[in-house]
Amino acid sequence: MLQKKICMLGAPAVGKTSLISRYVRQIFSDTYLSTIGVKIDEKDVFTGNQHIKLLIWDLFGTTDPLNLPDSYLRGMAGYILVADGTRSETLEMARNIKSGIDELRGELPFIVAINKHDLDAEWQIAPEDIDTLTGMGWEIVITSAKSGAGVETLFQQLAGKTVELAA
Amino acid sequence: MANRSHPGEIIQGVLRQARIEVTNRNEQDELRKLRDLLLKEEQSELDQLKSQLNSLELSSEELSEILPEAILISNRKNNRLKEALAPSTIEAIRAIIRQDPKYFSDAIYPVMGPAIRKSVLNSLRSMVESINEVLANSLSLRGLQWRWQAMRTGKSFAEVALVNSLLYRVEQVFLIHRETGLLLKNVVAPRIEMEHPEMVSGMLTAIQDFVRDSFGPNTQGTLEKLQVGELNVWIEQGPRAYLAAVIRGNAPHDLRIVLQNTLERIHLDHGHSMKAFSGDATPFEATRQMLASCLLVQTSTPRKKKPYLAWGGLGLIGTLMLGWLGFVGWQNWQWDSYLENLNNAPGLVITRTDTENGKQVLYGLRDPLAPPAASYVGNSGVDPDDIVERLEPYLSFSPQFVTARARQFLNAPESISFSYANGTLFLHGRASNEWLESARDAAAFIPGVSAINEEGMIASESSRMMDLKIEIEKTTIRFSRGRLLLDGQEELVQEIVTKLNGLEQLAKKTGKTTRINILGHSDSIGSERINNNISRQRAEFVQNMLKLRGITSENIVISGLGTQRLSEFAEDNTEANRRVTFEVIIE
Ligand SMILES: Nc1nc2c(ncn2[C@@H]2O[C@H](COP(=O)(O)OP(=O)(O)OP(=O)(O)O)[C@@H](O)[C@H]2O)c(=O)[nH]1
Ligand SMILES: [Mg+2]
């Protein structure tokens, strides 16, 4: 068994906490309880024949990683950048966060989740936007914490990346 | 009254330091020093040892591995090695790191900042309450017993009372990787259930930072103790990993030493695996036994019998008598408790005491940054005027002194905090690159510092640049239908100029380059060609305005995006889209 620490990063209210609670507990709630500080969850994942225990650090929403205490980011093996598909600026913020992390911790495995896909009437992200990002080498998963779509893939992929890198 | 500090104790302390040096710095130097000491004092024994070693065909490299272990074992068995080393080690004391007699931070609940402060008060209050409770017993039978014991042993009554009420058990021990907060190994006492130890490890790690943040960067120490419901968690810090012991009840301070020793041993044996650790905890299975040795229990209150019962029988008269008898031992006891204060005082080493003309003379060492010995009288009752200090200056390598020296020496700004462990000076906080560079050079000259670690540093320039970038990118310059600025936009342009100038200065300092994209946009009325044109003209217009205000950088690129990026804030695709925005790229 390998333990891997990963972090959920993204602007406030994009659904970081909701994605985790969908993934770990199969629960979704419409109530918004903003995360203060950090909450840690764990989940066992299997990729290939490797057993990984993901320690998922759910951080408070911020657009600037410099706001986060050191130890929250220290030692993470990878991270998930969450954006809200109904607010395209949160995707811009994800870029900021990414460059902040690169500066603070160097390049690490990461995946972008564009969340709330169930709200298709309000969806603001054009396929071209996503193409631009994938063109930059970003890996993107469209998710909905509400319906559960994409959530499993999201964490599974990142888990895979963290061991790839270590191997 | 002479020679109050038992040499054995001093040596034990010194040896512990020596071991830390050997353990953590892993420097052959220290081993050599130790070997030299052995050679000097115990030539014959050493010859014997040598021939034994030779017959076993041990290389010096093998010896270097065995020696620390041998010292450990010998220490555990008896005091002979300590005694043998005593004379020369005292001489060498200046050269050896003296460990911080860790100060306890108070019990803390891991909640929000204000709540934490409140709970510190609460736990202090309840501690005082429990002491009061004990004192309320002081006229009872038990109280008499304790008073008597206090008098005999020279300890304070409260101390004896607490020790006698002591009942504790270490229920779980965690070995946690410092860098990642991941669990290396945990052990639990029989019949204790443990859920999600991996998660608990992470939380303990996060809490430590949280506490540091809540109490501000000037909290020098690290979290050593926290209270979770009825359980206490003691944390013992090491360079690569820390131990967390979950304790029910009141554990004695000696437990701290057990934890320290265990952690040192683990660093000695597994330091390398800890450095290389990236999630696979199997190498740390081997620490089970060592960790299990920390699962200590004290199950019953020791009960003294007959003689004290007799005293108790005397009731009140007995108390009065004891009071009188006690007066004789009173001064002794005062002096003892004062010396104990000194023993625990960082930056002070008392090697010997003497009486001279009715005054107490202290011999030993004092770091110039440490307060004078007389200031430690506290409420021991000793009169500071009765104390004469004959203390030689020395440099203490206790973290608090090394860090205080570093602060002075490096002329550090308020925004920087320091910590220190095993020769490494850790810098945390924000400072200019300029300062950091000079600090890097100067740090080598601080006694006790062999390396600096700046992982906790944020160059204030970079973060300021980031802020400016974000501010500039948030700015929108609005236009009329044509190429004219709407009211109030000139001021915005002026602000952009100020910010760009600031950015440029910071870029120069940090050796980075900045590139600015000026992006023109248009509404969706009209043909695409016209829209592209007008949006480009808007961008040009802003570029010219910047030029006129002295922004002549070659790294400015303009483009007309037409309707490619309609504003998400615009309701009707018109006004709000007639605009110019900026992108800042920092490389
Ligand atoms: N419809 C829909 N709502 C979602 C989804 N994910 C999250 N939400 C809602 O968005 C709000 C914010 O969700 P959180 O998970 O608390 O967001 P967060 O990113 O953790 O927020 P912070 O902790 O404050 O940074 C809540 O009201 C959620 O119910 C989703 O996939 N679809
Ligand atoms: Mg949250």
PDB file of C-alpha atoms and ligand atoms in Angstrom, chain A residues 13 15-18 32-36 58-61, ligand 2:
ATOM      1  CA  ALA A  13     -17.658  27.583  -4.000  1.00  0.00           C
ATOM      2  CA  GLY A  15     -17.420  22.417  -5.455  1.00  0.00           C
ATOM      3  CA  LYS A  16     -14.184  21.056  -4.008  1.00  0.00           C
ATOM      4  CA  THR A  17     -15.828  19.781  -0.852  1.00  0.00           C
ATOM      5  CA  SER A  18     -18.794  18.440  -2.805  1.00  0.00           C
ATOM      6  CA  TYR A  32     -23.052  25.548   0.749  1.00  0.00           C
ATOM      7  CA  LEU A  33     -20.837  25.286   3.801  1.00  0.00           C
ATOM      8  CA  SER A  34     -17.670  27.126   2.997  1.00  0.00           C
ATOM      9  CA  THR A  35     -14.579  25.266   4.107  1.00  0.00           C
ATOM     10  CA  ILE A  36     -12.484  26.984   6.736  1.00  0.00           C
ATOM     11  CA  ASP A  58      -9.748  19.793   1.098  1.00  0.00           C
ATOM     12  CA  LEU A  59      -8.497  23.351   1.341  1.00  0.00           C
ATOM     13  CA  PHE A  60     -10.497  26.532   1.704  1.00  0.00           C
ATOM     14  CA  GLY A  61     -11.221  28.203  -1.589  1.00  0.00           C
TER      15      GLY A  61
HETATM   16 MG    MG C   2     -15.097  23.499   0.585  1.00  0.00          MG
END
